[in-house]
PDB file of C-alpha atoms in Angstrom:
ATOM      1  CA  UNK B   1      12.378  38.372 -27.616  1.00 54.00           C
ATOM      2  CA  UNK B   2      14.175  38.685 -24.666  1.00 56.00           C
ATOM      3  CA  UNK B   3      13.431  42.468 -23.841  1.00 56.00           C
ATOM      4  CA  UNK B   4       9.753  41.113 -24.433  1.00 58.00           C
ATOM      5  CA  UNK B   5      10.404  38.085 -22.201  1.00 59.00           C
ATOM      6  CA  UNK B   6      11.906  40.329 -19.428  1.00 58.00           C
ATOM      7  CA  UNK B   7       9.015  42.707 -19.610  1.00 60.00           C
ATOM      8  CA  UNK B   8       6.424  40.271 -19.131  1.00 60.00           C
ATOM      9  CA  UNK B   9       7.853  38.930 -15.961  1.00 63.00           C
ATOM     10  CA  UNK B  10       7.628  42.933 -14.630  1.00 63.00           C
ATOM     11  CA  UNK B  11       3.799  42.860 -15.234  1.00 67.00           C
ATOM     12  CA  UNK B  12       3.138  44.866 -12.069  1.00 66.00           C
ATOM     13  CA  UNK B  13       5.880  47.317 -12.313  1.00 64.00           C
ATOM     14  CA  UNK B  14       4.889  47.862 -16.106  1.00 71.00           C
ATOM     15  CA  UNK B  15       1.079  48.574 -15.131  1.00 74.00           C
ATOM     16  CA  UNK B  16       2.404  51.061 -12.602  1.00 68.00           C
ATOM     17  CA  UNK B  17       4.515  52.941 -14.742  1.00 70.00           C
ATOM     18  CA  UNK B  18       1.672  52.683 -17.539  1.00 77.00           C
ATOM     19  CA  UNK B  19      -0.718  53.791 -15.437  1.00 84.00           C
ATOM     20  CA  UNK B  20       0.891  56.941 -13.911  1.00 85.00           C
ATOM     21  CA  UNK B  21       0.764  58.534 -16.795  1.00 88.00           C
ATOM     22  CA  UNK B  22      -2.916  58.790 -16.779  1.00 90.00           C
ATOM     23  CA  UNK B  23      -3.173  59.384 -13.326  1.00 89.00           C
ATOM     24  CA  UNK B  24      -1.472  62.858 -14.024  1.00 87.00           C
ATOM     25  CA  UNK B  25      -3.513  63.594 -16.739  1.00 90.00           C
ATOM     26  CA  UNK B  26      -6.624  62.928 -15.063  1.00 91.00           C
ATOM     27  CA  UNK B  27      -5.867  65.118 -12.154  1.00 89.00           C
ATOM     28  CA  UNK B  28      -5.336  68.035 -14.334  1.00 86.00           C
ATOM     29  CA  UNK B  29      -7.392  67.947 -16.987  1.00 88.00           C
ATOM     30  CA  UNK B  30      -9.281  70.947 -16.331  1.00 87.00           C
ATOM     31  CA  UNK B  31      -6.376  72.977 -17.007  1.00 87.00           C
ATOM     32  CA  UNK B  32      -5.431  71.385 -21.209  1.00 86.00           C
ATOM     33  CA  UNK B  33      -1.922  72.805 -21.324  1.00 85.00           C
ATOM     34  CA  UNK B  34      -1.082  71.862 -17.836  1.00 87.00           C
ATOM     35  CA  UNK B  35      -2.790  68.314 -18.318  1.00 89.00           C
ATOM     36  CA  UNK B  36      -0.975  67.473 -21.902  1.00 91.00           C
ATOM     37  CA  UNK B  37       2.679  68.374 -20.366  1.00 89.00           C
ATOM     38  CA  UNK B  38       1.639  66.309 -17.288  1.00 91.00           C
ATOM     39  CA  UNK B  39       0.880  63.302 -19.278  1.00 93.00           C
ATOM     40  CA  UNK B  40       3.928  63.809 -21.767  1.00 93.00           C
ATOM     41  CA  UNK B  41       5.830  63.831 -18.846  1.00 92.00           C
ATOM     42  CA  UNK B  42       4.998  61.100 -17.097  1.00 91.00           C
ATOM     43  CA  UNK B  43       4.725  58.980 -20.267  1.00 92.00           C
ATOM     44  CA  UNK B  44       8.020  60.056 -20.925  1.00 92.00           C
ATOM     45  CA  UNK B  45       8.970  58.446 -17.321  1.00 90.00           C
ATOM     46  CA  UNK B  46       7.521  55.145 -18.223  1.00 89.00           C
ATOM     47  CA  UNK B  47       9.001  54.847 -21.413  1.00 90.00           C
ATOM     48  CA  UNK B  48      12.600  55.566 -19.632  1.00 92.00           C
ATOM     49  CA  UNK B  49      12.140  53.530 -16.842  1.00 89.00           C
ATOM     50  CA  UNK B  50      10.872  50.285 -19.037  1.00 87.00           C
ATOM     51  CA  UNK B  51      13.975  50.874 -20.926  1.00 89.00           C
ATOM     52  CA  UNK B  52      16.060  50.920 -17.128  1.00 89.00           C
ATOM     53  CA  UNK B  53      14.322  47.663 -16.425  1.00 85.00           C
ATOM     54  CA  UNK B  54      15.322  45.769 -19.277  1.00 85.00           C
ATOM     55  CA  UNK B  55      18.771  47.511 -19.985  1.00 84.00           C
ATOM     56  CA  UNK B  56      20.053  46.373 -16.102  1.00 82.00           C
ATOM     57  CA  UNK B  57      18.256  43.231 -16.371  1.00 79.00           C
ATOM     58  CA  UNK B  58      19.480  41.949 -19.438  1.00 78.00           C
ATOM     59  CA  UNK B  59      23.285  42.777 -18.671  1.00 75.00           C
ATOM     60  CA  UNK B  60      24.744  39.277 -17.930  1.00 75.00           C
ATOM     61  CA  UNK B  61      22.686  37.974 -21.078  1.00 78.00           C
ATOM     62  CA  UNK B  62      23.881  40.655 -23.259  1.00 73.00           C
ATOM     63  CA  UNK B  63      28.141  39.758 -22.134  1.00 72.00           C
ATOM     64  CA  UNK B  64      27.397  36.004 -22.728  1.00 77.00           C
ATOM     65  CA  UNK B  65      25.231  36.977 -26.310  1.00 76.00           C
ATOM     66  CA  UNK B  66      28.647  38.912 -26.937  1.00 74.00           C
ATOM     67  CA  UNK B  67      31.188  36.554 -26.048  1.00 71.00           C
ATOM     68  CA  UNK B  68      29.411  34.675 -27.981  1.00 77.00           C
ATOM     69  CA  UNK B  69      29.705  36.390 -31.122  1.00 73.00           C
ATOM     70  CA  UNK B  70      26.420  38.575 -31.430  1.00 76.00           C
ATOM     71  CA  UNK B  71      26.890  42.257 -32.642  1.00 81.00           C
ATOM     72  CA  UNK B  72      27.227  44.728 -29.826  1.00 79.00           C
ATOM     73  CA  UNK B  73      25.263  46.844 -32.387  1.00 82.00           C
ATOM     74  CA  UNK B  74      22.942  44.635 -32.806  1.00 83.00           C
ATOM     75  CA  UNK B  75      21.972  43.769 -28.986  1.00 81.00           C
ATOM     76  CA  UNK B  76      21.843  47.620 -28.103  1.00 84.00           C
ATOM     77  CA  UNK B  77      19.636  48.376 -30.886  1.00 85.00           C
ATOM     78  CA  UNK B  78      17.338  45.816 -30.610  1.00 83.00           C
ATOM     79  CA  UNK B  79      16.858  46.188 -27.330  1.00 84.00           C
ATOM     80  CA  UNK B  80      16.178  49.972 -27.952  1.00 86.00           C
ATOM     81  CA  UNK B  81      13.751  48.807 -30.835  1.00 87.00           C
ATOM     82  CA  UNK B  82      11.600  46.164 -28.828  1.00 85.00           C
ATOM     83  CA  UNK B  83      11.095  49.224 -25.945  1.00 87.00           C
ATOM     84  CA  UNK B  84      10.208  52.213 -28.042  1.00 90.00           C
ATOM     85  CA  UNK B  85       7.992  49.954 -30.186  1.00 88.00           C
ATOM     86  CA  UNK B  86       6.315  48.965 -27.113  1.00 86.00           C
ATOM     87  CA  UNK B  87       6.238  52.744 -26.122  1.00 88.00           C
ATOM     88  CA  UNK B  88       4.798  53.583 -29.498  1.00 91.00           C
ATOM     89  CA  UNK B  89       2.000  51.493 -29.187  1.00 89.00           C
ATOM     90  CA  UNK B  90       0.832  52.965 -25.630  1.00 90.00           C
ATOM     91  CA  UNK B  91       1.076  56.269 -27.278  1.00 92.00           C
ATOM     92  CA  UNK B  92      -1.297  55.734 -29.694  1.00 93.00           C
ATOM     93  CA  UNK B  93      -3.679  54.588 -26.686  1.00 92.00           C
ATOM     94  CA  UNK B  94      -3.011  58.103 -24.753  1.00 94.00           C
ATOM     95  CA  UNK B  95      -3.436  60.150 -28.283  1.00 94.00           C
ATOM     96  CA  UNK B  96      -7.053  58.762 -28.664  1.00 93.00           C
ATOM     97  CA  UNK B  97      -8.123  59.048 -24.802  1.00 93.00           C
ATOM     98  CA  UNK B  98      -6.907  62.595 -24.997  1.00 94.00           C
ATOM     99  CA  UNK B  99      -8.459  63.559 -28.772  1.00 94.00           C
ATOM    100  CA  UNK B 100     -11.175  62.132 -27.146  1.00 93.00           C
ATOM    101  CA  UNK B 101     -11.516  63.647 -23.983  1.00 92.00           C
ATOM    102  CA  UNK B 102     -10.256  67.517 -24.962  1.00 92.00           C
ATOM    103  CA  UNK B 103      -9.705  66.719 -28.393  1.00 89.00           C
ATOM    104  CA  UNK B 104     -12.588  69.679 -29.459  1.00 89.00           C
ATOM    105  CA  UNK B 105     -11.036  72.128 -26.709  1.00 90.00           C
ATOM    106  CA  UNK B 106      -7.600  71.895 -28.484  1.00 91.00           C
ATOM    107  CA  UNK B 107      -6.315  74.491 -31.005  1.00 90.00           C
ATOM    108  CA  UNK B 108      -4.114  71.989 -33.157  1.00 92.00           C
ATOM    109  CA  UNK B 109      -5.400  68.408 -31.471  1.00 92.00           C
ATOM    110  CA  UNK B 110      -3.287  66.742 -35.201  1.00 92.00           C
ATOM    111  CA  UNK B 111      -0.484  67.467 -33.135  1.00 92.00           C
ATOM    112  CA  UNK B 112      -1.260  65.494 -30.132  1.00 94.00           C
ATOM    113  CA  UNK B 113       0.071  62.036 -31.429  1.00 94.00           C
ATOM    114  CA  UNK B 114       3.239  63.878 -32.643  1.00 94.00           C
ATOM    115  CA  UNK B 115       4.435  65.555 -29.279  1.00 95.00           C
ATOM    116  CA  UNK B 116       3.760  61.785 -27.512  1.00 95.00           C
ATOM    117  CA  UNK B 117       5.590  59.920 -29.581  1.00 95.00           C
ATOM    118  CA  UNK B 118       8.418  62.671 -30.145  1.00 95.00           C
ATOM    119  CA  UNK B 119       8.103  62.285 -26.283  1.00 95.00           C
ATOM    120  CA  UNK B 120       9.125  58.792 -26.106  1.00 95.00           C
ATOM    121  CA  UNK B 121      11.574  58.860 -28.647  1.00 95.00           C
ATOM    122  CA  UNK B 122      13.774  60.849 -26.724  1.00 95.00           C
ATOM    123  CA  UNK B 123      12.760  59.064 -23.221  1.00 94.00           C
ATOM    124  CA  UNK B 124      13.715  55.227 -24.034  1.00 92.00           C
ATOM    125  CA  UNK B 125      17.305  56.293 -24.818  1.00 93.00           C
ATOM    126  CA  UNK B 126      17.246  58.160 -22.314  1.00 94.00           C
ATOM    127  CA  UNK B 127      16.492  55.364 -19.894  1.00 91.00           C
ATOM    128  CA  UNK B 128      19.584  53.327 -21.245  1.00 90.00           C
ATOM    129  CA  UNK B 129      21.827  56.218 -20.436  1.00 91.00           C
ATOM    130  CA  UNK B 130      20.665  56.344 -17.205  1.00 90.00           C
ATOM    131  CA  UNK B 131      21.207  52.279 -17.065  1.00 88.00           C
ATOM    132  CA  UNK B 132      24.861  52.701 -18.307  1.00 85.00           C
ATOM    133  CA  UNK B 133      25.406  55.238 -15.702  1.00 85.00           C
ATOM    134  CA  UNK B 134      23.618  53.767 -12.167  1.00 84.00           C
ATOM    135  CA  UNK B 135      24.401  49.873 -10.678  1.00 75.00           C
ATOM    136  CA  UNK B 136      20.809  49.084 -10.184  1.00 81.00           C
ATOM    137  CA  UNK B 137      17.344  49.848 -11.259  1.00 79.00           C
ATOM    138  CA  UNK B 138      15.978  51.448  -8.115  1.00 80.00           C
ATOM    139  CA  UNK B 139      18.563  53.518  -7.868  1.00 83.00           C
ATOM    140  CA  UNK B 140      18.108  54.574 -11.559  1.00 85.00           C
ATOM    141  CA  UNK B 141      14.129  54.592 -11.452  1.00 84.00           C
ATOM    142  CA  UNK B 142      15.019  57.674  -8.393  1.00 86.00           C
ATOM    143  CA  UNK B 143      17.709  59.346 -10.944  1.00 89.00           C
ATOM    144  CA  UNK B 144      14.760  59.722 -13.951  1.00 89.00           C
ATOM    145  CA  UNK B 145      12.713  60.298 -11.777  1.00 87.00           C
ATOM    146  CA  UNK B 146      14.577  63.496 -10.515  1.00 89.00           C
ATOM    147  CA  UNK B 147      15.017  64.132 -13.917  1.00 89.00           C
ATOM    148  CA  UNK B 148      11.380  64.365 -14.758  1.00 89.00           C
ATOM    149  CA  UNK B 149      10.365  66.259 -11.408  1.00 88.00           C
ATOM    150  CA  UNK B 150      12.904  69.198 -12.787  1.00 89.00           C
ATOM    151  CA  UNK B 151      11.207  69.173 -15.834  1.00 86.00           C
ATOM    152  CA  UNK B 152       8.019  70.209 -14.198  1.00 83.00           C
ATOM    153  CA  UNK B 153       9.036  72.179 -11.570  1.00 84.00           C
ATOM    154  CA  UNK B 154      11.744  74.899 -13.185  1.00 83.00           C
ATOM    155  CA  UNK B 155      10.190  78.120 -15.118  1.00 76.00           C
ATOM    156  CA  UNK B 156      10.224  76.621 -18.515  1.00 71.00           C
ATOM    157  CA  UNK B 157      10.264  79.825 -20.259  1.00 74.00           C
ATOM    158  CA  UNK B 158      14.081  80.453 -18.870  1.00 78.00           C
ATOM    159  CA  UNK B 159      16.692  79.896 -21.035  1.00 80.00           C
ATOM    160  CA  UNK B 160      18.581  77.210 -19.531  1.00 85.00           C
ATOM    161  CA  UNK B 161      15.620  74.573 -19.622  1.00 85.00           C
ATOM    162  CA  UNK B 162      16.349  73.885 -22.927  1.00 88.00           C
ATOM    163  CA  UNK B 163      19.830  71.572 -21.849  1.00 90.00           C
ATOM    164  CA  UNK B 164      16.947  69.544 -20.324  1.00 91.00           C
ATOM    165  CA  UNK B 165      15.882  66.342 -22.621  1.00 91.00           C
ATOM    166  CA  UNK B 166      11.907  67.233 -22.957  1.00 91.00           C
ATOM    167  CA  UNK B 167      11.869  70.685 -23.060  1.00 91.00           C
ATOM    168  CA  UNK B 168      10.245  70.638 -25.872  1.00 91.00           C
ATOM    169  CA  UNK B 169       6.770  68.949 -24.395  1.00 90.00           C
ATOM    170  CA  UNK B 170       6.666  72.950 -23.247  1.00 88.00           C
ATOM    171  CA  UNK B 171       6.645  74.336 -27.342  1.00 90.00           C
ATOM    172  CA  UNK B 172       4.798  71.440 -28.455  1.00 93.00           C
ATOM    173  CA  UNK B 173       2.145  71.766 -25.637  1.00 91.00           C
ATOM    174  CA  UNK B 174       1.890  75.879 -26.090  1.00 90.00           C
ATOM    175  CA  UNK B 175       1.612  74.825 -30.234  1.00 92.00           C
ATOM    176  CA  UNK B 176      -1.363  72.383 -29.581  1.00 92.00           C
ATOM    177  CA  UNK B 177      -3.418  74.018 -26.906  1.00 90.00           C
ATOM    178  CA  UNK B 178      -2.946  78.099 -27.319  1.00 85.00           C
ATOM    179  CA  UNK B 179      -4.023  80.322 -30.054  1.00 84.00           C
ATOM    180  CA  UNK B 180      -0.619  81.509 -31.136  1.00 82.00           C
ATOM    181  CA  UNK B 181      -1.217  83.032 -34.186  1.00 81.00           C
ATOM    182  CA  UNK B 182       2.236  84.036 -36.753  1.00 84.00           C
ATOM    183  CA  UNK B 183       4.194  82.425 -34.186  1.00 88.00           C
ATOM    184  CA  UNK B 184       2.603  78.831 -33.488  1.00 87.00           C
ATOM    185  CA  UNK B 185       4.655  77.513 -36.375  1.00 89.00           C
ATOM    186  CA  UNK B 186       8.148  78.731 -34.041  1.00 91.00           C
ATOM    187  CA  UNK B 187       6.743  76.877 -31.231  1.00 90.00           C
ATOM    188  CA  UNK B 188       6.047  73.710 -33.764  1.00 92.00           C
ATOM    189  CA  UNK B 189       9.614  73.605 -35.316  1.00 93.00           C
ATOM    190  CA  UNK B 190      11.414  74.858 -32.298  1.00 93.00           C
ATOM    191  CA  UNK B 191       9.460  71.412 -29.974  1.00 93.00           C
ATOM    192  CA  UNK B 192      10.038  69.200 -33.030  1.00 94.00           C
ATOM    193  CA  UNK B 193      14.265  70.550 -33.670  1.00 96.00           C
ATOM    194  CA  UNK B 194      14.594  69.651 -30.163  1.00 95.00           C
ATOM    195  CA  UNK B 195      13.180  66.298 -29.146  1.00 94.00           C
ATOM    196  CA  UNK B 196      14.493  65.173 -32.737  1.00 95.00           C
ATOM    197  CA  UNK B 197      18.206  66.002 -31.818  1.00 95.00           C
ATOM    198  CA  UNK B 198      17.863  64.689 -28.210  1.00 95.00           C
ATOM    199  CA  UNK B 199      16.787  61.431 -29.452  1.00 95.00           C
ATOM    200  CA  UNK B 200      19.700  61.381 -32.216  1.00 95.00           C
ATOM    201  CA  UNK B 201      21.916  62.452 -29.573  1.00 95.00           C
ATOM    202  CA  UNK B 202      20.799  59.919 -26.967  1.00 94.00           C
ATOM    203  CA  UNK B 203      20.253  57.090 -29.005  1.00 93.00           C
ATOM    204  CA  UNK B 204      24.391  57.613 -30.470  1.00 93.00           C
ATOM    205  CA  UNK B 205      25.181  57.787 -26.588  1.00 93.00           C
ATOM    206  CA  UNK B 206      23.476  54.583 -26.057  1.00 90.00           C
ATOM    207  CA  UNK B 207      25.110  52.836 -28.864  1.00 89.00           C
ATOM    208  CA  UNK B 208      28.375  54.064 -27.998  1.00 90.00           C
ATOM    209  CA  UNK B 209      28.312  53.378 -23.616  1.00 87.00           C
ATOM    210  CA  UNK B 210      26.598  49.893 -25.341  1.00 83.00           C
ATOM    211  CA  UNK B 211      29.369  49.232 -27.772  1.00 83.00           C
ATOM    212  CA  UNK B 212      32.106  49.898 -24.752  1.00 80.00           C
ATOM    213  CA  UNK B 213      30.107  47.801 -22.351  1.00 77.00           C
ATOM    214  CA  UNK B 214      29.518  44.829 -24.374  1.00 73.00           C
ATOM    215  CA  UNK B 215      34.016  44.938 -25.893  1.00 68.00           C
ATOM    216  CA  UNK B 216      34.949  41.228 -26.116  1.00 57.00           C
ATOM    217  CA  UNK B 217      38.697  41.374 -25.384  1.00 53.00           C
ATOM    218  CA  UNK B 218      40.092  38.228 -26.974  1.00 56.00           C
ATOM    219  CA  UNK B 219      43.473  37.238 -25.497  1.00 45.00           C
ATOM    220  CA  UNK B 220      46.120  35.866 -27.618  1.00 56.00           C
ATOM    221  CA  UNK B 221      46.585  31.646 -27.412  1.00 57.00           C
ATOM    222  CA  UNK B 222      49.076  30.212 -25.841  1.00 57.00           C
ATOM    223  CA  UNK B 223      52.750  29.899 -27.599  1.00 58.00           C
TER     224      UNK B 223
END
């Protein structure tokens, strides 16, 4: 309730970083494989920052919720549930505008849905990292969105790329638009084997930089 609550107070800031997503897709969606990684991308951005907004905003509620006696666990979590659930749900919007818009262009258009919401997965915990790491939300909006603007500007084929959170928009894209033949299943499990164990790996992170935020250190009573 209260991630929902702090979301609904960010109504402008939430359209913008709903709508920028689109924007990108739109502008390139002449070119499919270009125009898919775009969009992942930039939904990927909105998911994070969403989870920025509410992760900074809700860190004097979460110490008192604490102190209080609420579960660490169950404050990070929760919070991590209410923003991919929300991120979910927009995915599902951006699946049907793109199956259809190119949906009859696409080699494997099934696997639209998946690479979106593999996509957010690993982007909402990757927000909260990014909240654990920076003061304030501007100055962690800039740091994701650095992180996102490397994503589409390095070679992706090069070896190195894959330390980067959503590589695997790159596999996933090549599996959905291009005619890969004996190899389109690599590309599949390779895109899937890689967002999945970002998101594990980010979501543990999260819990853990949550867990040592949110310590209630109890001093003794008086003798």
């Amino acid at each position: 309730m209260v991630t929902t609550h702090e979301l609904s107070r960010r109504r402008g800031a939430l359209a913008l970083a709903l709508l920028l997503p689109l924007v990108f897709y739109l502008v390139r969606i002449d070119t499919r494989w270009t125009a898919l990684r775009l969009l992942s991308i930039g939904l990927g951005w909105a998911a994070a920052t969403l989870a920025l907004f509410t992760s900074v905003a809700s860190r004097s509620i979460d110490l008192r919720l604490a102190a209080s006696g609420a579960s660490p666990t169950a404050l990070v979590l929760g919070r991590h549930t209410a923003v991919l659930g929300l991120g979910w749900i927009i995915t599902a919007l951006y699946s049907g505008l793109v199956l259809l818009t190119i949906g009859d262009k696409l080699t494997h258009p099934a696997a639209v849905p998946l690479m979106l919401l593999l996509t957010v997965t690993v982007a909402a915990p990757l927000g909260s990292v990014a909240a654990a790491l920076v003061p304030r939300d501007l100055e962690g909006a800039l740091l994701l969105l650095a992180v996102m603007a490397i994503q589409l500007l390095v070679d992706p084929t090069a070896a190195w790329t894959r330390v980067l959170p959503l590589w695997s928009t790159r596999e996933l894209s090549s599996y959905i638009v291009d005619c890969l033949g004996t190899q389109a299943d690599d590309y599949l499990w390779r895109g899937l084997l890689h967002g999945l164990g970002f998101a594990v790996g980010l979501v543990v992170l999260t819990w853990l930089l949550g867990i040592r935020r949110l310590r209630v250190i109890r001093l003794p009573e008086p003798q």
